[in-house]
mmCIF file of C-alpha atoms in Angstrom:
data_model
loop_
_atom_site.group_PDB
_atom_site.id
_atom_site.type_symbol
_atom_site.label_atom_id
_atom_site.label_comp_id
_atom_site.label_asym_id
_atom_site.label_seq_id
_atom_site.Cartn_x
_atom_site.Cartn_y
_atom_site.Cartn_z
ATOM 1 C CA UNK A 249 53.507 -187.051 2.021
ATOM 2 C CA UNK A 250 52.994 -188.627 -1.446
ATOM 3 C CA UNK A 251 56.526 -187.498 -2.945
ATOM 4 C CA UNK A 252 59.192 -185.485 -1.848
ATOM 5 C CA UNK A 253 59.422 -182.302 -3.817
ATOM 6 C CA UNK A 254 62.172 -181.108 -6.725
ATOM 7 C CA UNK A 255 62.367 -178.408 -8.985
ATOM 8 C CA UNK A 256 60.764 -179.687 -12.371
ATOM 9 C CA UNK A 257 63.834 -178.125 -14.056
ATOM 10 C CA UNK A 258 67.002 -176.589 -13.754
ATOM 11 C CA UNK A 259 70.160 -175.423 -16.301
ATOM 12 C CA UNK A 260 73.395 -174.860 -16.581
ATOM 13 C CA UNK A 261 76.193 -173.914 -18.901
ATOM 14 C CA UNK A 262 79.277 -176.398 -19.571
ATOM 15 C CA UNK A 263 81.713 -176.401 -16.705
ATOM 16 C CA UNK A 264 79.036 -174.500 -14.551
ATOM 17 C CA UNK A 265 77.629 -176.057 -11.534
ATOM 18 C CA UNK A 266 73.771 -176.473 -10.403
ATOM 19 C CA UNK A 267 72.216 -177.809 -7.398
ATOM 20 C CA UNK A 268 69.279 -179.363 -7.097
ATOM 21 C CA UNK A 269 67.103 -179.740 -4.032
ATOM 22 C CA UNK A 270 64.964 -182.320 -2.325
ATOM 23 C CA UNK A 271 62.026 -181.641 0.314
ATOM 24 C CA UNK A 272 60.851 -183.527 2.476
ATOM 25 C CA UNK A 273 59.850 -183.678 5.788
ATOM 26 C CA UNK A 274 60.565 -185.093 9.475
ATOM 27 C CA UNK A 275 59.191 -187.606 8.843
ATOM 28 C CA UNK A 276 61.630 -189.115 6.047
ATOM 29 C CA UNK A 277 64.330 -186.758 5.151
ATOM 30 C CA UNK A 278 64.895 -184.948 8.002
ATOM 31 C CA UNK A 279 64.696 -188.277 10.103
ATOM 32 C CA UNK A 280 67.552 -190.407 8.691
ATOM 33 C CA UNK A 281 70.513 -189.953 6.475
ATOM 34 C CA UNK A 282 69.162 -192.354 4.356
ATOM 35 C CA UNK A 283 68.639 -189.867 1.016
ATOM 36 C CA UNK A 284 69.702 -191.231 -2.334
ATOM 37 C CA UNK A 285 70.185 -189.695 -5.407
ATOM 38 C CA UNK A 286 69.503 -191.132 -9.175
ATOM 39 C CA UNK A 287 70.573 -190.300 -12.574
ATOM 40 C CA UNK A 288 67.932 -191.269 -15.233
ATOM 41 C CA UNK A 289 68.937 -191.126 -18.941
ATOM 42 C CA UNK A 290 65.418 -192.061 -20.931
ATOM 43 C CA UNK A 291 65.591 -195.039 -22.036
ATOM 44 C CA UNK A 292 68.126 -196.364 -19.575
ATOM 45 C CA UNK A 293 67.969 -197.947 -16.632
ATOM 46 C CA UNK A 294 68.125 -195.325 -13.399
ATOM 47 C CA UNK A 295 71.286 -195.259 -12.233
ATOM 48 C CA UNK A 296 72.811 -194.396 -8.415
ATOM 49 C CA UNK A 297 75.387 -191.475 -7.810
ATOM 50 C CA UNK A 298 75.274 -191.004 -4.161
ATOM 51 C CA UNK A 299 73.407 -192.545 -1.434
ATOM 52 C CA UNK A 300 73.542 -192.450 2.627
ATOM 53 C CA UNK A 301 72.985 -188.297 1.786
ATOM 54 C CA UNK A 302 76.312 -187.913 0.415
ATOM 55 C CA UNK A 303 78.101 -190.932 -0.368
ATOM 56 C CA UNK A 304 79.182 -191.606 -3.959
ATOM 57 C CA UNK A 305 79.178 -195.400 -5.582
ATOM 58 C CA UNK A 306 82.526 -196.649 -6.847
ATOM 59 C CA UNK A 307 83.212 -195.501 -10.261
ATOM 60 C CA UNK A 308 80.755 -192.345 -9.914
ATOM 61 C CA UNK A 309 82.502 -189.166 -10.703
ATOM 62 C CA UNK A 310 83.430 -186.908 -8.072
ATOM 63 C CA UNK A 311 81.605 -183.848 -9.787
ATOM 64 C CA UNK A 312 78.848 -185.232 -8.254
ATOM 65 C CA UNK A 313 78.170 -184.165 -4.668
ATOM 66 C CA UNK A 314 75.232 -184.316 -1.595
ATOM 67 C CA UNK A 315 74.469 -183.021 1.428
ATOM 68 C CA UNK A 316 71.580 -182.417 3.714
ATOM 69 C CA UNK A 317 70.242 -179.725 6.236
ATOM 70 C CA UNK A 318 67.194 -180.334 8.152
ATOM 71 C CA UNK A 319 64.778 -181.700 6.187
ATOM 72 C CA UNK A 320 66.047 -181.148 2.760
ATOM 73 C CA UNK A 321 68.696 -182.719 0.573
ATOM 74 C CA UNK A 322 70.278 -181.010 -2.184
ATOM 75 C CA UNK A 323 72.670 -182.893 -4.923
ATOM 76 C CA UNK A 324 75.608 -180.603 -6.816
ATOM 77 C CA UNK A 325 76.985 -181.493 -9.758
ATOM 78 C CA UNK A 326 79.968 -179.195 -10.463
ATOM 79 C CA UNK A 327 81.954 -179.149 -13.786
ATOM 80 C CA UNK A 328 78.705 -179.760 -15.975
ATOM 81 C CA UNK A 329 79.434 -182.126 -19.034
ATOM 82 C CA UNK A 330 77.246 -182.460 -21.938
ATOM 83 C CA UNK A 331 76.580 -185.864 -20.834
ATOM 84 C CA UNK A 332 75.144 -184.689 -17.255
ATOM 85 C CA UNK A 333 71.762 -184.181 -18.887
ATOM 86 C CA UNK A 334 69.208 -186.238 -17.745
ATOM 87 C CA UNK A 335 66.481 -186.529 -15.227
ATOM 88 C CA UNK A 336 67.883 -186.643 -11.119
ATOM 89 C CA UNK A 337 65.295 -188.266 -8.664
ATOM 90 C CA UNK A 338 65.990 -188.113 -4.813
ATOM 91 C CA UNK A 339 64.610 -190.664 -2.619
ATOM 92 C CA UNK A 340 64.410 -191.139 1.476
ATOM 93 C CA UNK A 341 63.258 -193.673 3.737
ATOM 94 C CA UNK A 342 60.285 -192.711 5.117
ATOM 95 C CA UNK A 343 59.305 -194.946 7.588
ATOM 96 C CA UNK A 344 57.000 -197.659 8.146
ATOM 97 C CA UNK A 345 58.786 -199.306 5.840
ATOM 98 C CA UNK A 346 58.308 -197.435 3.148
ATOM 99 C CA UNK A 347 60.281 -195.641 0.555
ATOM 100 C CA UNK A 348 59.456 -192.079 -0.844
ATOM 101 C CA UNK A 349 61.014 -190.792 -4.369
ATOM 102 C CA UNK A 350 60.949 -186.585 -5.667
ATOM 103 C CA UNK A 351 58.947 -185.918 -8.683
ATOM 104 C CA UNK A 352 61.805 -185.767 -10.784
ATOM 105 C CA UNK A 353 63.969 -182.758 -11.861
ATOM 106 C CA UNK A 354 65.563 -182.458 -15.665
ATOM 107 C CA UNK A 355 68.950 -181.416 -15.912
ATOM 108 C CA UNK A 356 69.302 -179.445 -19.458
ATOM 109 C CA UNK A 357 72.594 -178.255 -19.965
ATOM 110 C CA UNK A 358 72.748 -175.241 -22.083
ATOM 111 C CA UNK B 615 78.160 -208.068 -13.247
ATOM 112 C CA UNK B 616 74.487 -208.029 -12.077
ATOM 113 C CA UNK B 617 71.668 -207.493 -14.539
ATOM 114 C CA UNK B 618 67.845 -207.292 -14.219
ATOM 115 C CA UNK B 619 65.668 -207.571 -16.839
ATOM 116 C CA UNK B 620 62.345 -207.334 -16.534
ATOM 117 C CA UNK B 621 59.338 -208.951 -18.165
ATOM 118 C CA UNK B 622 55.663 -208.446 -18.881
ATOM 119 C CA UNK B 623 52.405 -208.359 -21.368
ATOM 120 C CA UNK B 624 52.939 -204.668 -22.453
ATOM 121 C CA UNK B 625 49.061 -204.210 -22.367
ATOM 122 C CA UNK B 626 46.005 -205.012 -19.587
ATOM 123 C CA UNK B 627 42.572 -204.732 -20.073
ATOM 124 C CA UNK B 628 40.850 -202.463 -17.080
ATOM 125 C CA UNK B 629 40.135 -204.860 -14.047
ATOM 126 C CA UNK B 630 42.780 -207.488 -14.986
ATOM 127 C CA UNK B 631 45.416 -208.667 -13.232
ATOM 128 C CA UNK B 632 48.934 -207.575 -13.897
ATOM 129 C CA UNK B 633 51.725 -209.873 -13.450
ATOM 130 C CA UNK B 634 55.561 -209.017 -14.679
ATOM 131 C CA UNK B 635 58.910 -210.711 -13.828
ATOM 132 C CA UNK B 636 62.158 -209.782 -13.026
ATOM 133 C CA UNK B 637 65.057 -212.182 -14.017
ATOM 134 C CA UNK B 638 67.835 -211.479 -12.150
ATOM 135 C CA UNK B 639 72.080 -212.869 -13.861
ATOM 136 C CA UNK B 640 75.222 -212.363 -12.500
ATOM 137 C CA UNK B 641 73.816 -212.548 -8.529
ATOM 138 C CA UNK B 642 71.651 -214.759 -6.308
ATOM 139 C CA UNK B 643 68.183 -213.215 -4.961
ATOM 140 C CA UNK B 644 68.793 -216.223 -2.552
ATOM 141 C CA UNK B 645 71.730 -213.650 -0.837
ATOM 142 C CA UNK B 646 71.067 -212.054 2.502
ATOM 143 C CA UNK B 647 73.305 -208.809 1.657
ATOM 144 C CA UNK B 648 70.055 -207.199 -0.130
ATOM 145 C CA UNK B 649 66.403 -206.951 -0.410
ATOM 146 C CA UNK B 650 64.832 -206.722 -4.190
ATOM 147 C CA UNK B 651 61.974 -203.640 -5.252
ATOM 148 C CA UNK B 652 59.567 -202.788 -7.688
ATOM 149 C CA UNK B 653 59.065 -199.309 -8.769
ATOM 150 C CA UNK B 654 57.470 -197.659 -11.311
ATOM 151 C CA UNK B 655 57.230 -194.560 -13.204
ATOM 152 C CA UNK B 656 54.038 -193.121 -14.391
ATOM 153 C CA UNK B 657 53.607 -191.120 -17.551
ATOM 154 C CA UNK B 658 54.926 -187.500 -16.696
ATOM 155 C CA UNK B 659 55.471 -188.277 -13.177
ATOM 156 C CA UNK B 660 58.274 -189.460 -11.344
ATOM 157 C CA UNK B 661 59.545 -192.706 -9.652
ATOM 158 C CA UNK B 662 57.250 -194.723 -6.799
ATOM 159 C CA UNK B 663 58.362 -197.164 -4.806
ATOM 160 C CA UNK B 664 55.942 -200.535 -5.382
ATOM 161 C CA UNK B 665 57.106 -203.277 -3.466
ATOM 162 C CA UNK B 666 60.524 -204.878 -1.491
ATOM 163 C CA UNK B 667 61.087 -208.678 -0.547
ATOM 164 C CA UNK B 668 63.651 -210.327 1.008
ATOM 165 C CA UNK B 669 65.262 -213.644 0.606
ATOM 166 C CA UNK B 670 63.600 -215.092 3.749
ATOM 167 C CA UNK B 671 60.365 -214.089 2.058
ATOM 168 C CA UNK B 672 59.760 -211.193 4.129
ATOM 169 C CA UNK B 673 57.354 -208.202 2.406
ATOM 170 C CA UNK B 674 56.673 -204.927 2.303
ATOM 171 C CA UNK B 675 54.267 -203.018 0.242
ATOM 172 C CA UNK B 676 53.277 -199.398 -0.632
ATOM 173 C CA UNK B 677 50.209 -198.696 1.506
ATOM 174 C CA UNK B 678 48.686 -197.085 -1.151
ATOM 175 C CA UNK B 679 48.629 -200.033 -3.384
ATOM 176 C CA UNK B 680 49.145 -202.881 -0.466
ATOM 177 C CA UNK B 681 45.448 -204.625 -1.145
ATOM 178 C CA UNK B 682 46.581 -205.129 -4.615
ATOM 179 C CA UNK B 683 50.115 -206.346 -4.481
ATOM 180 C CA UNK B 684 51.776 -209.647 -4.162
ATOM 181 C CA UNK B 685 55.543 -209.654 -4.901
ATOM 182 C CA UNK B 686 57.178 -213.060 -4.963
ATOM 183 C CA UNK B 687 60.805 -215.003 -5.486
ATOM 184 C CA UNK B 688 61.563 -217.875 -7.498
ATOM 185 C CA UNK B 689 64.587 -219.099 -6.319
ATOM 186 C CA UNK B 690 65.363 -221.495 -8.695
ATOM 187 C CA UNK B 691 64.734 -219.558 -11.821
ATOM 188 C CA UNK B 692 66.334 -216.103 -9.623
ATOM 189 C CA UNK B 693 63.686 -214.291 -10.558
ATOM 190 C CA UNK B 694 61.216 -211.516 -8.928
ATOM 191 C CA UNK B 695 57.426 -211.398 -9.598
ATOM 192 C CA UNK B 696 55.084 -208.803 -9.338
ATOM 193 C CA UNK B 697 51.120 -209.236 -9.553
ATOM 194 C CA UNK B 698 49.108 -206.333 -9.187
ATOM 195 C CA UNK B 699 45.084 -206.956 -9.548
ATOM 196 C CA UNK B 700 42.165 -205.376 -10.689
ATOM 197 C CA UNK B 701 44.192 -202.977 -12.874
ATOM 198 C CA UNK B 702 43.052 -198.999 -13.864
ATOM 199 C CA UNK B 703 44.394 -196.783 -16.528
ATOM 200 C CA UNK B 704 46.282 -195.301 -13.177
ATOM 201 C CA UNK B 705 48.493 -198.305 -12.861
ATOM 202 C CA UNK B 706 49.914 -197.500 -17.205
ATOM 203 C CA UNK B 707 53.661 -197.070 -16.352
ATOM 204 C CA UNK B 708 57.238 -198.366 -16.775
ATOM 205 C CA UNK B 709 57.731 -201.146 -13.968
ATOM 206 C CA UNK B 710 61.199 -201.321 -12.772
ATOM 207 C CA UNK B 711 63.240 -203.940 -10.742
ATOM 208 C CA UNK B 712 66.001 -203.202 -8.806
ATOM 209 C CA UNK B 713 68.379 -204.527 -6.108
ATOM 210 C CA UNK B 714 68.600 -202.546 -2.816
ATOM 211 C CA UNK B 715 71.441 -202.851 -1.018
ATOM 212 C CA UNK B 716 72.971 -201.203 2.824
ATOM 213 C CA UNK B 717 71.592 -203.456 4.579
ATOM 214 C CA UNK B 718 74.756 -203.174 6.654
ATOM 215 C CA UNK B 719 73.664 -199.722 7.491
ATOM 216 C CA UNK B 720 70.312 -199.925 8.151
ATOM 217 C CA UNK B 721 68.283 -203.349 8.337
ATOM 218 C CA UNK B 722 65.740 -202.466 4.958
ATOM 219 C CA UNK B 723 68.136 -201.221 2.518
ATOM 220 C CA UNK B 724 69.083 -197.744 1.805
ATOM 221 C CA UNK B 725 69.887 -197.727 -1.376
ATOM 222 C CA UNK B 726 68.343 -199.454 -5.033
ATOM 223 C CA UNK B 727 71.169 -200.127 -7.673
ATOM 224 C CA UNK B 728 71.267 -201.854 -10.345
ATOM 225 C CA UNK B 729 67.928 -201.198 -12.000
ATOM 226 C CA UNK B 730 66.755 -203.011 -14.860
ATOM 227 C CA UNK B 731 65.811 -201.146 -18.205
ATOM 228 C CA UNK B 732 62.517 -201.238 -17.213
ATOM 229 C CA UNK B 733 59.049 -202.789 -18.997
ATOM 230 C CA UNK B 734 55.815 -200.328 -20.195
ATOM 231 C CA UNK B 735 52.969 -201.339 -19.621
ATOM 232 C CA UNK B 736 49.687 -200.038 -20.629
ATOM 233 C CA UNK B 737 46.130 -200.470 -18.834
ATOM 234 C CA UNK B 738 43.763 -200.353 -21.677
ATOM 235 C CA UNK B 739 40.538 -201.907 -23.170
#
């Protein structure tokens, strides 16, 4: 598997919350709780909000959640602020060493 | 506070070789605690995972683009190089550096933060 697979999209109101998803397989994702998530603001430099599946980074808000089941990941962000939009990109270990990002999804928030 | 920045010729002829740095303040790449990548982001795609090294000089490479790829430390100027050879309009992206770290978890990293800005570059004649 090239990529692991997100919605190209998703919305949300203010103070709504969204989820996005991450596919894989088990292979990577289903294979070790190694799933991190990213927060991409164009122009910026990516930036990480939870890793090990569902830890969150010191200083990361705690709107920002993730969990796993089988082989896919999913990332919450509850409370949506203005300043949530951006692009989210999941990534996994995959083995042999290697590491495996999603395509991307863009957060728009309405 | 750690900082990468990241360096390079902005445009490569077809069947060049591209070669970008990553300058790395506020940390060591000479510490044990983490490995350091290359990724990259191609136009209207998402994120790929290029290249890792660790201080001790071990690799590891994308097997897609492994017969291509030599990723280096300097460290006396702490900086990260990436050379990537006989370049194709496939290869135009922005090239990212970053620090991955949880190596206490699991021996190769688990997770890539900071990241620098990021550098475009552009395969073109």
């Amino acid at each position: 598997q090239s990529t692991l697979t997100q919605p190209a999209s998703v919305s949300g109101s203010p103070g709504q919350s969204i989820t996005i998803s991450c596919t894989g397989t088990n292979s990577d994702v289903g294979s070790y709780d190694l799933v991190s998530w990213y927060q991409h603001h164009p122009g910026k430099a990516p930036k990480l909000i939870i890793y090990e599946d569902k830890k969150r980074p010191s200083g990361v808000s705690n709107r920002f959640s993730g969990s796993k089941s089988g082989n896919t990941a999913s990332l919450t962000i509850s409370g949506l602020q203005a300043e949530d939009e951006a692009h989210y990109y999941c990534c996994s270990y995959a083995s042999s060493s290697t590491w495996l990002f999603g395509g991307g999804t863009k957060l728009t928030v309405l | 506070q750690l900082q990468l920045q990241e360096s390079g010729p902005g445009l490569v002829k077809p069947s060049e070789t591209l070669s970008l740095t990553c300058s790395v303040s506020g940390g060591f790449i000479s510490s044990s605690d983490y490995y350091w990548a290359w990724i990259r982001q191609t136009p209207g795609k998402g994120l790929e995972w290029i290249a890792s090294i660790y201080y001790n000089g071990r690799t590891y490479y994308s097997p897609s683009l492994r017969s291509r790829l030599t990723i280096s430390a300097d460290m006396s100027n702490n900086q990260i190089s990436l050379k990537l050879t006989s370049v194709t309009a496939t290869d135009t992206a922005v090239y990212y550096c970053a620090r991955l770290g949880g190596l206490e978890v699991f021996w190769l990293g688990n997770w890539f933060g900071p990241w620098g800005q990021g550098t475009l570059v552009t395969v073109s004649a």
